[in-house]
Structure formats: C-alpha cells, structure tokens
Amino acid sequence: MFRRILLWVSENHYLNNKLPKMGFVKRARSKFMPGETLEEALQAASELEKQDTSTVFTLLGENVEDLDESRGVVDHYKTVLREVRNRNLTSEISLKLTQIGVDLGSGIASDNLREILELAQRLNLFVWIDIEGSYYTDTTIDIYKGVAGKYSNVGICLQAYLYRTTDDIQGMLALNPSIRLVKGAYLESEEIAFPQKKDVDRNYLKLADELLVARRRNEVRAVFATHDSKIIDQIMNTIVLHEDLNLGDLEIHMLYGISKHVQESLLQSGVKVAVLIAYGSSWFPWYMRRLAERPANLWFLLSRMLAG
Ligand code: FDA
C-alpha cells in the first residue's frame, strides 16, 4: 500500500509541480544525489574512483515530448561522454528512451540513440538503456535489438518483476547482449508483474542463474543492479561453485548514497562495483520511486521537514 501511494505520487502531475519546490523535499534529495549539476556528478565520480568504485551517469528526466528538448538531451549526453573521456573516468552512461524522444516516435529515439552510441564507440565508452514502465517495454527491447547488432557498447536494463523477462533474455542471447538486471521500480498490474516482493526476489535469483549460465558461455555481459545483500550473497555463492567464473567477473551496480557498507565489502572481495549517479533538475518522480523502495526513507524525508 505504502509503495503504491508513493508510486502514484511519482506519476501525479500536480504533485510533480508542487512538491519539488518545497524546501524540506529539496533538502532530502541530497540523500540520493550529489547535486543537480553535471559538474557535481563528475566530482562525485572522481571521488568514488579513488575508492575503486566506478560510476554510471544518468540525467534525470522522462517523457520529453518536445523535439528540441530531446535533441538537448542528446547533446547533453555527448558532453557527458567527452567529459568522462577528458577526465579519464571509467564511467558509463544510462539513459531513458522517453528522454530522447520515444514518445514522438520510436524512429526518433532510435536515431538519437545511434548518435550517442556512435560517439561513445569512438571514445570507447559504454551506454545503458534504462527500462521504464511496461507501456515502453516492447519498444525499448525492439530499439535495443536494432542497435545491439551494430554496436557492442550498449546494454539494456530488464526487470525481474515482469513475468516476460525470462523470455526477453532468451530472445536476445543470440545478440551477445549486455543486460543489467533490476527488480523493477514502476507501478504494474498483477496481470504482467509479480505483485509480491518475495516472488520478485525469487524470480530475480532465477534470472540471475540463467544469466550466469549464459555468462559462463561468454554469451552475455551480466550486471546485477541491486542493493539486496541476500541476493548478492547467493549470486556470489553460485559463482564460487563454478571453476570457470570468479568473483572478479561479478559486476554489481548500486545507486548513489545507498548501501555503502555493502559496496565496501564487495570491493574487498574483488567484485566490480559501480554506483549510478543521478543528477539534473527533473528529479522528483525518480526520487519518489527511491522513497517507495524503502519505508525508512519516508522517515528520512519527514526528519528533513522537522529540521526546518
Ligand atoms: P530491495 O528493494 O529489496 O532492497 C534491498 C535492500 O536494499 C533494502 O532492504 C535496503 O536496505 C536497500 N535499499 C533498496 N532501495 C533502497 C532505497 N531506495 N533507499 C535506501 N535503501 C534501499 N528500475 C527500473 O525499473 N528500471 C531501471 O532502469 C532501473 N535502473 C536501475 C539502475 C541501478 C544501478 C539500480 C541499483 C537500480 C535501478 N532500478 C531500475 C531500480 C530497481 O528496479 C529497484 O527498484 C531498486 O534497485 C530497489 O531494489 P533492490 O534490488 O535494491 O532490492
């Protein structure tokens, strides 16, 4: 119930305009973001690299319905790629197709994506495609499949809460894909997604096993984007059971500001860890999805309100 209310707020236009302007909401934002600007994100990445942690940059914002605005996002990501290269960072980027014009036509988003991938390929950098609400799943997978044949520096995020994901993974293995597995952050109906968290967790582990089998055959780059230490432990246990994989092959991605202690212990075990740094002024829906993931986060928000 708590999760559903927060996810409803994240999609409500009136609250999306009002709440982000309130001081206590702005103050609470710092829990998950180093700042709104690219420069703040780049500086946070430099600090994390000193601790052997790689980063993934994501400009917040979704459902861009204006062509010029979507072109602005493309130009912005090209600037990010050049900055990453100029500063010798190991960072990747992660973008949403609704930021680069998919609501204006899948051809527009696909062309915009190719432009970003072209530069990323020249700079030897990697681009992730986020996965959004289920309305966009087919289009996102089609666009990914359309570019994955030509570019090897692109990956897609898939959600363990969707029943379809096991088929989606099998359907793209021939492309030697890069897949970042998440649990899923949107409000979905039980016709298409597991309503119970325990079932999502169980499916995550099943999909992780399938990805590790494919990884052993060098058919996939598998990244596990989760803060769930029980799931991570089980994935690590599976890896140590197999002689042809070691913990250095494991890639875990987490969100900035979350589960730092888990990141440290993973680094000590030799696991590759990357932190996704989100920035930008359109942070509210993304921020509400983060609150929905953990009830304790709401208390953090309230404590910022009481702190004045
Ligand atoms: P779970 O929610 O079970 O949390 C496990 C534990 O992690 C919690 O008990 C808590 O300790 C900690 N934790 C998790 N979330 C927290 C939070 N917000 N604040 C504080 N602690 C928290 N989703 C999507 O639909 N499309 C996408 O493209 C992406 N992309 C993406 C990239 C990366 C790098 C990450 C880490 C996540 C995403 N997600 C996503 C979000 C994902 O679907 C999921 O909602 C969150 O990762 C939370 O799920 P966990 O796997 O962490 O487990």
Short mmCIF file of C-alpha atoms and ligand atoms in Angstrom, two decimals:
data_model
loop_
_atom_site.label_atom_id
_atom_site.label_comp_id
_atom_site.label_asym_id
_atom_site.label_seq_id
_atom_site.Cartn_x
_atom_site.Cartn_y
_atom_site.Cartn_z
CA MET A 1 0.00 0.00 0.00
CA PHE A 2 2.79 2.40 1.03
CA ARG A 3 4.71 1.63 -2.16
CA ARG A 4 1.62 2.07 -4.34
CA ILE A 5 0.82 5.51 -2.84
CA LEU A 6 4.35 6.80 -3.38
CA LEU A 7 4.44 5.44 -6.93
CA TRP A 8 1.07 7.11 -7.57
CA VAL A 9 2.54 10.43 -6.30
CA SER A 10 5.53 9.93 -8.61
CA GLU A 11 3.15 9.94 -11.60
CA ASN A 12 0.82 12.75 -10.43
CA HIS A 13 1.34 15.94 -12.49
CA TYR A 14 0.03 18.37 -9.84
CA LEU A 15 2.27 16.97 -7.08
CA ASN A 16 5.20 16.76 -9.51
CA ASN A 17 4.95 20.55 -9.88
CA LYS A 18 4.30 21.44 -6.24
CA LEU A 19 6.35 19.14 -4.03
CA PRO A 20 9.87 19.59 -5.53
CA LYS A 21 9.68 23.34 -4.76
CA MET A 22 9.25 22.70 -1.03
CA GLY A 23 12.40 23.25 1.00
CA PHE A 24 12.30 20.05 3.01
CA VAL A 25 11.84 17.91 -0.11
CA LYS A 26 14.84 19.66 -1.74
CA ARG A 27 16.93 19.08 1.39
CA ALA A 28 16.02 15.38 1.49
CA ARG A 29 17.03 14.96 -2.16
CA SER A 30 20.72 15.07 -1.16
CA LYS A 31 20.37 11.53 0.24
CA PHE A 32 20.38 10.09 -3.29
CA MET A 33 22.09 12.80 -5.37
CA PRO A 34 25.41 14.65 -5.01
CA GLY A 35 23.74 17.66 -6.69
CA GLU A 36 21.69 18.80 -9.66
CA THR A 37 24.58 19.70 -11.98
CA LEU A 38 26.79 17.55 -14.20
CA GLU A 39 29.85 19.09 -12.59
CA GLU A 40 28.71 17.91 -9.15
CA ALA A 41 28.10 14.43 -10.57
CA LEU A 42 31.56 14.37 -12.21
CA GLN A 43 33.23 15.44 -8.99
CA ALA A 44 31.39 12.75 -7.04
CA ALA A 45 32.56 10.22 -9.66
CA SER A 46 36.20 11.32 -9.27
CA GLU A 47 35.92 10.79 -5.51
CA LEU A 48 34.38 7.32 -5.97
CA GLU A 49 37.09 6.30 -8.45
CA LYS A 50 39.67 6.98 -5.74
CA GLN A 51 37.90 4.20 -3.80
CA ASP A 52 37.99 1.81 -6.82
CA THR A 53 34.30 2.34 -7.45
CA SER A 54 33.22 3.01 -11.00
CA THR A 55 30.20 5.13 -11.89
CA VAL A 56 27.27 5.40 -14.26
CA PHE A 57 25.81 8.85 -15.02
CA THR A 58 22.14 9.43 -15.57
CA LEU A 59 20.48 12.75 -16.33
CA LEU A 60 17.10 12.73 -14.62
CA GLY A 61 14.05 13.49 -16.72
CA GLU A 62 11.49 11.41 -18.56
CA ASN A 63 8.71 11.69 -21.14
CA VAL A 64 10.25 14.53 -23.15
CA GLU A 65 7.62 15.39 -25.77
CA ASP A 66 9.38 18.27 -27.48
CA LEU A 67 11.79 17.56 -30.33
CA ASP A 68 14.22 20.35 -29.43
CA GLU A 69 14.25 19.24 -25.82
CA SER A 70 15.05 15.65 -26.82
CA ARG A 71 17.89 16.97 -29.03
CA GLY A 72 19.12 18.91 -25.99
CA VAL A 73 19.30 15.64 -24.04
CA VAL A 74 21.31 14.01 -26.86
CA ASP A 75 23.75 16.95 -26.86
CA HIS A 76 23.97 16.76 -23.09
CA TYR A 77 24.89 13.07 -23.12
CA LYS A 78 27.50 13.73 -25.80
CA THR A 79 29.01 16.36 -23.49
CA VAL A 80 28.98 13.82 -20.65
CA LEU A 81 30.83 11.27 -22.80
CA ARG A 82 33.51 13.85 -23.74
CA GLU A 83 33.89 14.90 -20.10
CA VAL A 84 34.26 11.29 -18.99
CA ARG A 85 36.99 10.76 -21.56
CA ASN A 86 38.75 14.11 -20.83
CA ARG A 87 38.81 13.36 -17.10
CA ASN A 88 39.95 9.77 -17.58
CA LEU A 89 36.99 8.37 -15.69
CA THR A 90 35.82 4.77 -16.18
CA SER A 91 32.17 5.89 -16.13
CA GLU A 92 29.33 4.63 -18.30
CA ILE A 93 26.05 6.42 -19.00
CA SER A 94 22.46 5.28 -18.58
CA LEU A 95 19.57 6.95 -20.38
CA LYS A 96 15.84 6.64 -20.76
CA LEU A 97 14.32 6.36 -24.24
CA THR A 98 11.50 8.68 -23.14
CA GLN A 99 14.19 11.34 -22.62
CA ILE A 100 15.36 11.10 -26.19
CA GLY A 101 12.03 11.25 -27.93
CA VAL A 102 10.39 7.82 -27.94
CA ASP A 103 7.00 9.48 -27.27
CA LEU A 104 7.50 11.39 -30.54
CA GLY A 105 8.21 8.19 -32.46
CA SER A 106 10.43 5.16 -31.98
CA GLY A 107 12.43 6.16 -35.09
CA ILE A 108 13.34 9.48 -33.45
CA ALA A 109 14.54 7.78 -30.26
CA SER A 110 16.42 5.17 -32.24
CA ASP A 111 18.21 7.80 -34.37
CA ASN A 112 19.07 9.83 -31.27
CA LEU A 113 20.39 6.74 -29.54
CA ARG A 114 22.56 5.83 -32.55
CA GLU A 115 24.07 9.32 -32.50
CA ILE A 116 25.05 8.88 -28.83
CA LEU A 117 26.34 5.35 -29.46
CA GLU A 118 28.44 6.50 -32.40
CA LEU A 119 30.33 8.98 -30.22
CA ALA A 120 30.52 6.53 -27.31
CA GLN A 121 32.03 3.92 -29.61
CA ARG A 122 34.66 6.39 -30.86
CA LEU A 123 35.55 7.24 -27.25
CA ASN A 124 35.41 3.58 -26.18
CA LEU A 125 32.63 4.23 -23.67
CA PHE A 126 29.51 2.27 -22.76
CA VAL A 127 25.81 3.25 -22.81
CA TRP A 128 22.99 1.61 -20.85
CA ILE A 129 19.32 1.90 -21.78
CA ASP A 130 17.08 2.11 -18.71
CA ILE A 131 13.85 0.17 -18.72
CA GLU A 132 10.75 2.21 -17.88
CA GLY A 133 7.06 1.41 -17.25
CA SER A 134 5.63 -1.60 -19.15
CA TYR A 135 3.98 0.65 -21.77
CA TYR A 136 7.53 1.06 -23.17
CA THR A 137 8.93 -2.46 -22.72
CA ASP A 138 8.33 -3.75 -26.27
CA THR A 139 9.61 -0.56 -27.90
CA THR A 140 12.68 -0.45 -25.65
CA ILE A 141 13.58 -4.07 -26.42
CA ASP A 142 12.97 -3.57 -30.16
CA ILE A 143 15.19 -0.48 -30.22
CA TYR A 144 17.87 -2.28 -28.21
CA LYS A 145 17.81 -5.25 -30.58
CA GLY A 146 18.02 -2.82 -33.51
CA VAL A 147 21.25 -1.25 -32.23
CA ALA A 148 22.87 -4.23 -30.47
CA GLY A 149 23.79 -5.88 -33.79
CA LYS A 150 25.82 -2.85 -34.82
CA TYR A 151 27.19 -1.53 -31.50
CA SER A 152 28.84 -3.65 -28.85
CA ASN A 153 28.97 -0.73 -26.38
CA VAL A 154 25.28 -0.77 -25.50
CA GLY A 155 23.31 -2.63 -22.84
CA ILE A 156 19.71 -2.85 -21.67
CA CYS A 157 18.17 -2.97 -18.22
CA LEU A 158 15.49 -5.65 -17.60
CA GLN A 159 13.06 -6.02 -14.69
CA ALA A 160 12.67 -9.19 -12.61
CA TYR A 161 9.11 -8.28 -11.55
CA LEU A 162 7.80 -8.78 -15.12
CA TYR A 163 6.69 -12.33 -15.97
CA ARG A 164 8.01 -11.88 -19.51
CA THR A 165 11.65 -11.17 -18.63
CA THR A 166 12.90 -14.76 -18.81
CA ASP A 167 11.64 -14.93 -22.43
CA ASP A 168 13.07 -11.49 -23.18
CA ILE A 169 16.51 -12.62 -22.00
CA GLN A 170 16.38 -15.83 -24.06
CA GLY A 171 15.19 -13.81 -27.07
CA MET A 172 18.27 -11.61 -27.06
CA LEU A 173 21.08 -14.05 -26.20
CA ALA A 174 21.94 -14.53 -29.88
CA LEU A 175 22.95 -10.84 -29.94
CA ASN A 176 25.60 -11.33 -27.24
CA PRO A 177 23.79 -8.70 -25.16
CA SER A 178 24.73 -6.69 -22.10
CA ILE A 179 21.96 -6.98 -19.54
CA ARG A 180 21.57 -5.10 -16.27
CA LEU A 181 19.05 -6.94 -14.11
CA VAL A 182 16.91 -4.94 -11.66
CA LYS A 183 13.83 -5.81 -9.63
CA GLY A 184 11.67 -3.06 -11.20
CA ALA A 185 10.57 0.31 -9.91
CA TYR A 186 7.20 1.12 -11.53
CA LEU A 187 3.57 0.53 -10.65
CA GLU A 188 2.47 -2.51 -12.67
CA SER A 189 -0.65 -4.68 -12.62
CA GLU A 190 -0.55 -8.26 -11.44
CA GLU A 191 -1.54 -9.39 -14.93
CA ILE A 192 2.02 -8.67 -16.04
CA ALA A 193 4.15 -8.41 -12.89
CA PHE A 194 4.62 -10.34 -9.66
CA PRO A 195 2.67 -8.39 -7.01
CA GLN A 196 4.55 -9.94 -4.05
CA LYS A 197 8.10 -8.92 -3.22
CA LYS A 198 9.06 -12.50 -2.28
CA ASP A 199 8.12 -13.65 -5.80
CA VAL A 200 10.08 -10.80 -7.39
CA ASP A 201 13.13 -11.78 -5.29
CA ARG A 202 12.73 -15.45 -6.25
CA ASN A 203 12.44 -14.54 -9.93
CA TYR A 204 15.47 -12.25 -9.65
CA LEU A 205 17.55 -15.20 -8.44
CA LYS A 206 16.19 -17.48 -11.17
CA LEU A 207 17.05 -14.90 -13.85
CA ALA A 208 20.45 -14.31 -12.25
CA ASP A 209 21.16 -18.05 -12.53
CA GLU A 210 20.13 -18.00 -16.19
CA LEU A 211 22.38 -15.01 -16.84
CA LEU A 212 25.30 -16.68 -15.08
CA VAL A 213 24.87 -19.79 -17.25
CA ALA A 214 24.99 -17.54 -20.32
CA ARG A 215 27.93 -15.63 -18.84
CA ARG A 216 29.88 -18.88 -18.48
CA ARG A 217 29.38 -19.43 -22.19
CA ASN A 218 30.51 -15.84 -22.88
CA GLU A 219 27.09 -15.08 -24.33
CA VAL A 220 26.31 -12.06 -22.18
CA ARG A 221 27.70 -9.24 -20.05
CA ALA A 222 25.57 -9.61 -16.94
CA VAL A 223 25.28 -6.81 -14.40
CA PHE A 224 23.24 -7.17 -11.23
CA ALA A 225 21.81 -3.83 -10.13
CA THR A 226 20.55 -4.39 -6.61
CA HIS A 227 21.25 -3.45 -3.00
CA ASP A 228 19.78 -6.71 -1.75
CA SER A 229 22.66 -8.28 0.17
CA LYS A 230 20.90 -11.68 0.47
CA ILE A 231 20.54 -11.86 -3.30
CA ILE A 232 24.12 -10.69 -3.83
CA ASP A 233 25.39 -13.35 -1.38
CA GLN A 234 23.51 -16.06 -3.27
CA ILE A 235 24.89 -14.87 -6.62
CA MET A 236 28.40 -14.89 -5.11
CA ASN A 237 27.84 -18.42 -3.79
CA THR A 238 26.80 -19.59 -7.24
CA ILE A 239 29.89 -18.00 -8.76
CA VAL A 240 32.35 -19.61 -6.35
CA LEU A 241 30.81 -23.02 -7.10
CA HIS A 242 31.85 -22.71 -10.73
CA GLU A 243 35.52 -23.00 -11.63
CA ASP A 244 35.13 -21.08 -14.86
CA LEU A 245 33.92 -17.90 -13.09
CA ASN A 246 35.42 -15.93 -10.23
CA LEU A 247 34.27 -13.00 -8.12
CA GLY A 248 36.24 -10.63 -10.36
CA ASP A 249 33.71 -11.49 -13.11
CA LEU A 250 30.83 -10.25 -10.99
CA GLU A 251 29.52 -6.71 -11.62
CA ILE A 252 27.18 -5.10 -9.12
CA HIS A 253 25.61 -1.69 -9.72
CA MET A 254 24.02 0.33 -6.92
CA LEU A 255 22.52 3.78 -6.53
CA TYR A 256 24.49 6.69 -5.11
CA GLY A 257 24.04 7.04 -1.36
CA ILE A 258 22.60 3.54 -0.76
CA SER A 259 24.22 0.55 0.98
CA LYS A 260 27.77 1.95 1.09
CA HIS A 261 28.86 -0.70 3.60
CA VAL A 262 27.79 -3.46 1.20
CA GLN A 263 29.76 -1.78 -1.61
CA GLU A 264 32.89 -1.69 0.56
CA SER A 265 32.70 -5.37 1.46
CA LEU A 266 32.08 -6.32 -2.20
CA LEU A 267 35.16 -4.35 -3.28
CA GLN A 268 37.19 -6.19 -0.65
CA SER A 269 36.02 -9.50 -2.13
CA GLY A 270 37.23 -8.44 -5.57
CA VAL A 271 33.77 -7.78 -7.04
CA LYS A 272 33.45 -4.91 -9.55
CA VAL A 273 31.17 -2.22 -8.13
CA ALA A 274 29.68 0.78 -9.95
CA VAL A 275 27.46 3.46 -8.49
CA LEU A 276 24.75 5.14 -10.56
CA ILE A 277 24.91 8.89 -10.06
CA ALA A 278 21.69 10.68 -10.94
CA TYR A 279 21.63 14.45 -11.40
CA GLY A 280 19.53 17.14 -13.08
CA SER A 281 16.59 19.34 -12.15
CA SER A 282 13.79 16.86 -13.04
CA TRP A 283 14.46 14.62 -10.08
CA PHE A 284 11.05 14.33 -8.42
CA PRO A 285 9.48 11.16 -9.99
CA TRP A 286 12.80 9.33 -9.72
CA TYR A 287 13.16 10.45 -6.13
CA MET A 288 9.64 9.22 -5.24
CA ARG A 289 10.49 5.80 -6.70
CA ARG A 290 13.52 5.69 -4.37
CA LEU A 291 11.29 6.53 -1.37
CA ALA A 292 8.86 3.80 -2.41
CA GLU A 293 11.64 1.23 -2.28
CA ARG A 294 12.16 1.56 1.44
CA PRO A 295 9.67 2.72 4.11
CA ALA A 296 12.52 4.08 6.29
CA ASN A 297 13.23 6.65 3.57
CA LEU A 298 9.93 8.34 4.32
CA TRP A 299 11.06 8.90 7.89
CA PHE A 300 14.20 10.49 6.50
CA LEU A 301 12.02 12.86 4.44
CA LEU A 302 9.91 13.71 7.50
CA SER A 303 13.03 14.34 9.58
CA ARG A 304 14.16 16.92 6.95
CA MET A 305 10.73 18.53 7.28
CA LEU A 306 11.04 18.75 11.06
CA ALA A 307 14.62 20.05 10.74
CA GLY A 308 13.01 23.15 9.18
P1 FDA B 1 15.10 -4.18 -2.34
O1 FDA B 1 14.13 -3.12 -2.72
O2 FDA B 1 14.57 -5.50 -1.89
O3 FDA B 1 16.09 -3.62 -1.28
C1 FDA B 1 17.05 -4.42 -0.63
C2 FDA B 1 17.71 -3.56 0.43
O4 FDA B 1 18.48 -2.53 -0.21
C3 FDA B 1 16.73 -2.79 1.33
O5 FDA B 1 16.35 -3.57 2.42
C4 FDA B 1 17.55 -1.60 1.73
O6 FDA B 1 18.47 -1.93 2.74
C5 FDA B 1 18.34 -1.30 0.48
N1 FDA B 1 17.61 -0.34 -0.40
C6 FDA B 1 17.00 -0.61 -1.57
N2 FDA B 1 16.46 0.51 -2.10
C7 FDA B 1 16.72 1.48 -1.23
C8 FDA B 1 16.43 2.86 -1.21
N3 FDA B 1 15.76 3.46 -2.19
N4 FDA B 1 16.87 3.59 -0.15
C9 FDA B 1 17.57 3.02 0.86
N5 FDA B 1 17.90 1.71 0.88
C10 FDA B 1 17.47 0.95 -0.13
N6 FDA B 1 14.40 0.11 -12.05
C11 FDA B 1 13.72 0.11 -13.22
O7 FDA B 1 12.53 -0.21 -13.24
N7 FDA B 1 14.36 0.48 -14.37
C12 FDA B 1 15.68 0.81 -14.40
O8 FDA B 1 16.21 1.13 -15.47
C13 FDA B 1 16.40 0.78 -13.19
N8 FDA B 1 17.73 1.08 -13.16
C14 FDA B 1 18.44 0.87 -12.01
C15 FDA B 1 19.82 1.02 -12.02
C16 FDA B 1 20.55 0.74 -10.86
C17 FDA B 1 22.05 0.87 -10.90
C18 FDA B 1 19.88 0.31 -9.68
C19 FDA B 1 20.64 -0.02 -8.44
C20 FDA B 1 18.52 0.22 -9.67
C21 FDA B 1 17.78 0.50 -10.80
N9 FDA B 1 16.39 0.40 -10.81
C22 FDA B 1 15.72 0.43 -12.01
C23 FDA B 1 15.63 0.29 -9.54
C24 FDA B 1 15.31 -1.16 -9.18
O9 FDA B 1 14.30 -1.66 -10.02
C25 FDA B 1 14.82 -1.29 -7.72
O10 FDA B 1 13.64 -0.54 -7.58
C26 FDA B 1 15.80 -0.81 -6.68
O11 FDA B 1 17.12 -1.16 -7.00
C27 FDA B 1 15.47 -1.41 -5.30
O12 FDA B 1 15.54 -2.79 -5.35
P2 FDA B 1 16.74 -3.67 -4.69
O13 FDA B 1 17.14 -4.65 -5.72
O14 FDA B 1 17.81 -2.79 -4.19
O15 FDA B 1 16.07 -4.52 -3.56
#
